[in-house]
mmCIF file of C-alpha atoms in Angstrom:
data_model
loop_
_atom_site.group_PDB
_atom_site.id
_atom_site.type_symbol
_atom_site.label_atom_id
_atom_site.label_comp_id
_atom_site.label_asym_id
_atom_site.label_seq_id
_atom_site.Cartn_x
_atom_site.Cartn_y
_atom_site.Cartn_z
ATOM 1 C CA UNK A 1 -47.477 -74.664 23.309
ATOM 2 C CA UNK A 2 -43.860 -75.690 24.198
ATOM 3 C CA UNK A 3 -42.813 -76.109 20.613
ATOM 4 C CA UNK A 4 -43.478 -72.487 20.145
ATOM 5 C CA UNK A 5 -41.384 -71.510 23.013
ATOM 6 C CA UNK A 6 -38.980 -73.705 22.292
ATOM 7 C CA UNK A 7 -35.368 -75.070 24.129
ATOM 8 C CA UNK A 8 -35.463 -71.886 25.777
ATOM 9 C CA UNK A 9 -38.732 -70.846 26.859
ATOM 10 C CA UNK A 10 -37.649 -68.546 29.867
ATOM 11 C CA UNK A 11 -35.704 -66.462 27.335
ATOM 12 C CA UNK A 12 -38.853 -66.501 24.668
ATOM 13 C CA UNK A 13 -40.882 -65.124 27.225
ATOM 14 C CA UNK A 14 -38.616 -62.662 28.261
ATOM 15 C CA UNK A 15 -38.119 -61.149 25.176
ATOM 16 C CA UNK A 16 -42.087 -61.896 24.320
ATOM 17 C CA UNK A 17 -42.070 -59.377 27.462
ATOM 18 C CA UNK A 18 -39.539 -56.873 26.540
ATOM 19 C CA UNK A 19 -40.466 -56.185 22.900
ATOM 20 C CA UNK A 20 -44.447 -56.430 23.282
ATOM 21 C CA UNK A 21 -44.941 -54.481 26.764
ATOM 22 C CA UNK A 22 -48.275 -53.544 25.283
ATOM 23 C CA UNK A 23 -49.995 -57.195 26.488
ATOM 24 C CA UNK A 24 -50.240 -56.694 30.185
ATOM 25 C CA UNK A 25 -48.719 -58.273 32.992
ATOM 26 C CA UNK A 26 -47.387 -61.644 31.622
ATOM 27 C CA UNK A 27 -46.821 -60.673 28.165
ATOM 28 C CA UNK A 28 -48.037 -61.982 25.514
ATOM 29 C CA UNK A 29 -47.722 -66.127 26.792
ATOM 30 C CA UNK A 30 -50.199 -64.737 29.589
ATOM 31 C CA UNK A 31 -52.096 -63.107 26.917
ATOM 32 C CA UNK A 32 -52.579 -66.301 24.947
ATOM 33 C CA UNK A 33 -53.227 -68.390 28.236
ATOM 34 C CA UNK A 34 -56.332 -65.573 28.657
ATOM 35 C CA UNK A 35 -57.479 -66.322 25.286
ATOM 36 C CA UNK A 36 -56.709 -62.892 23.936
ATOM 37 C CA UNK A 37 -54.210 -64.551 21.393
ATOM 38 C CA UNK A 38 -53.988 -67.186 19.251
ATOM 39 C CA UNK A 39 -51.627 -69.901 19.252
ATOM 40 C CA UNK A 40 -50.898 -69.140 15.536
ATOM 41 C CA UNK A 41 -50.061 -65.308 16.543
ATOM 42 C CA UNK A 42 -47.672 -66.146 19.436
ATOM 43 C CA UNK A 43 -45.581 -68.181 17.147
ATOM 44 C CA UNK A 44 -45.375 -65.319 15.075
ATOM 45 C CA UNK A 45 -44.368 -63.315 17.687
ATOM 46 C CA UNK A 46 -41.674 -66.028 19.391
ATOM 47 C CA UNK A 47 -40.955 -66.399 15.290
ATOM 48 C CA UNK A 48 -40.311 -62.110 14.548
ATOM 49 C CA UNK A 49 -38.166 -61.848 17.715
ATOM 50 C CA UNK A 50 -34.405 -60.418 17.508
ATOM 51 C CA UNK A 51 -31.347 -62.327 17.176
ATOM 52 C CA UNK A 52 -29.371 -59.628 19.915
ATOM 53 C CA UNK A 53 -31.892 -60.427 22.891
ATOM 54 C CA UNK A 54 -32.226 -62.938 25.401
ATOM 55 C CA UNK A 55 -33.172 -65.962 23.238
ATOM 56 C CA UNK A 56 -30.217 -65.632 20.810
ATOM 57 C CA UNK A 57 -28.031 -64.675 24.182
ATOM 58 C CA UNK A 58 -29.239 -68.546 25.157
ATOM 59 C CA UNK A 59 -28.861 -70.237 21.843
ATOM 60 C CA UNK A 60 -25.482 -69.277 21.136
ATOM 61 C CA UNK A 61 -23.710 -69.334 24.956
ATOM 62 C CA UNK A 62 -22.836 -65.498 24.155
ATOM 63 C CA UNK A 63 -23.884 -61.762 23.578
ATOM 64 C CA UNK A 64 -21.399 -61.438 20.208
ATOM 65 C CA UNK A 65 -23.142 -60.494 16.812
ATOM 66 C CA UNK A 66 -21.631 -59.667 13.847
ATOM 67 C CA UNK A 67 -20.910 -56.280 14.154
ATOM 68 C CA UNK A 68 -19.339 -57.333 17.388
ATOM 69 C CA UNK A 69 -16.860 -60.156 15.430
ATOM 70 C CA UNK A 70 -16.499 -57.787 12.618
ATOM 71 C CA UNK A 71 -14.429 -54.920 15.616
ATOM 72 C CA UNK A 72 -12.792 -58.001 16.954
ATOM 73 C CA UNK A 73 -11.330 -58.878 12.976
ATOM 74 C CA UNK A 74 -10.739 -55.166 12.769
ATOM 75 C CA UNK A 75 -8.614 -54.977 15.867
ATOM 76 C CA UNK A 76 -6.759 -58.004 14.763
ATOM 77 C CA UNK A 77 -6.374 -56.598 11.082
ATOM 78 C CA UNK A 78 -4.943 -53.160 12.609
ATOM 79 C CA UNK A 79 -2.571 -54.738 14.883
ATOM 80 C CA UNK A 80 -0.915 -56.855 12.357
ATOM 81 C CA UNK A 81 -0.610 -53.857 9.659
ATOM 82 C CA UNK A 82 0.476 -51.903 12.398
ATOM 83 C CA UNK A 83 3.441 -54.434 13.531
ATOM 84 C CA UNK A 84 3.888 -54.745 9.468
ATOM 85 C CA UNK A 85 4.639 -51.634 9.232
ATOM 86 C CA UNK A 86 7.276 -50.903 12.268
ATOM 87 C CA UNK A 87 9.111 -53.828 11.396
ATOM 88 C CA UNK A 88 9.060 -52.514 7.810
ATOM 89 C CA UNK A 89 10.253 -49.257 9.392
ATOM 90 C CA UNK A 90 12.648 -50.433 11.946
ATOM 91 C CA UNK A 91 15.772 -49.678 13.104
ATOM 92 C CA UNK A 92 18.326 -52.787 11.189
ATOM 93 C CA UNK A 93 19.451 -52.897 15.013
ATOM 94 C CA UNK A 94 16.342 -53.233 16.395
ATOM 95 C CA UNK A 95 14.948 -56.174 17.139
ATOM 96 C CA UNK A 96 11.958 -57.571 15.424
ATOM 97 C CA UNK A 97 8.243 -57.069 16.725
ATOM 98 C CA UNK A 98 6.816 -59.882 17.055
ATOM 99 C CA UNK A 99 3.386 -60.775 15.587
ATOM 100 C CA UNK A 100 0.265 -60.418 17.507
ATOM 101 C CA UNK A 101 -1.963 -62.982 18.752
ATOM 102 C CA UNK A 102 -5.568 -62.686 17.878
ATOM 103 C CA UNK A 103 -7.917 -61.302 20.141
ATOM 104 C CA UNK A 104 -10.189 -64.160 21.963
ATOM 105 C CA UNK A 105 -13.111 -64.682 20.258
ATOM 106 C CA UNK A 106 -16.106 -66.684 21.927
ATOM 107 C CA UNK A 107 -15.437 -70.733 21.875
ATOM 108 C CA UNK A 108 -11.727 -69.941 22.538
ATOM 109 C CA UNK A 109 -10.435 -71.558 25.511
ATOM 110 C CA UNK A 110 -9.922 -68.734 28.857
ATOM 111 C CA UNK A 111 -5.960 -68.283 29.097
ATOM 112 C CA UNK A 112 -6.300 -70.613 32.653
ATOM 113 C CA UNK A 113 -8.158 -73.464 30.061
ATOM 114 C CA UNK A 114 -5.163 -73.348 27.433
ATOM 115 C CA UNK A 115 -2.684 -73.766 29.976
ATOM 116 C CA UNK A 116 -4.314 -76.808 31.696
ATOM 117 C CA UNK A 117 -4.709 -78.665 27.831
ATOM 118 C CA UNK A 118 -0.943 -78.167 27.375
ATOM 119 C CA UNK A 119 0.088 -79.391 30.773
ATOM 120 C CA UNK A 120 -2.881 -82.413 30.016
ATOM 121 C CA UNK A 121 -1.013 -82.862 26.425
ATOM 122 C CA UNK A 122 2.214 -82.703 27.756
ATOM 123 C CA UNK A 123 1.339 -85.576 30.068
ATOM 124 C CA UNK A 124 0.078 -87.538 27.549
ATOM 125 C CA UNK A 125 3.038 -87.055 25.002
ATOM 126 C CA UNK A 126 5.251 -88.062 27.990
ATOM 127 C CA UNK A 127 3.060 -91.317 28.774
ATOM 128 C CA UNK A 128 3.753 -91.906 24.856
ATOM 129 C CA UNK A 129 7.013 -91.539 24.891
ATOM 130 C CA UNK A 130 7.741 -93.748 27.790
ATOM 131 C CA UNK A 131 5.166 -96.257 26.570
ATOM 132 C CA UNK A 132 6.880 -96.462 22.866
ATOM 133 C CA UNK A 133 10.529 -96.456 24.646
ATOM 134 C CA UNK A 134 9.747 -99.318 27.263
ATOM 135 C CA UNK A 135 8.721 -101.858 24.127
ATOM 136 C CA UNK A 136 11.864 -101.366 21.747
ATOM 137 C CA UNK A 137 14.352 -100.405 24.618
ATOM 138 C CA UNK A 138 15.569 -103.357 26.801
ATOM 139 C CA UNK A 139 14.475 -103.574 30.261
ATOM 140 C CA UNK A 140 16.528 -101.819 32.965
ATOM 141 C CA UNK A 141 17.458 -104.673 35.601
#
């Protein structure tokens, strides 16, 4: 029975729930616990259910489909023709606009996480540096 539901079984039955209200109270896990389904049937079921709902919200960490990451590489797209194009239609004066950065996608790091791996990398070139000029410098007395 916990093979069919899987890593995520509190999500499987929720969306058992949501997409087969017709089973009663329970859903259709209660249903099979009754006897009124098979175990064949509610694999099926766990099986046909949709990637947007709460099982693929668990598997994947986010809510983003496809059509979600497709706006996301249209926004990007559109602001970089749109900064092509004034800087193709600027002013000689003007500055240049510079490019913009792509919009965060899920599995990017939050702004506050970037910041503390440069600070951490910073550290650690530093501890580098110091390490590499303390064996070929002579000692300070």
């Amino acid at each position: 029975m916990l093979d069919v539901l899987g890593e995520h079984p509190e999500a499987v039955e929720a969306d058992l729930a949501h997409h087969y209200p017709g089973y009663g109270p329970g859903g259709p896990v209660a249903a099979y616990w009754r006897g009124e389904i098979t175990l064949r049937w509610l694999r099926v079921m766990v099986e046909g259910l949709p990637p947007n709902g709460a099982v693929g919200r668990a598997v994947n960490g986010h809510a983003w489909q496809p059509e979600t990451y497709a706006a996301a590489d249209s926004r990007d797209l559109l602001a970089l023709l749109f900064t092509a194009f004034v800087n193709a239609n600027r002013d000689p004066k003007k500055p240049v606009m510079p490019w913009p950065e792509p919009g965060w996608r899920p599995g990017d790091p939050t702004p506050e996480e970037a910041e503390q791996q440069q600070v951490a990398d910073r550290a650690q070139a530093k501890a580098a540096f110091e390490h590499i000029t303390a064996q070929v410098l002579p000692a300070k007395e």
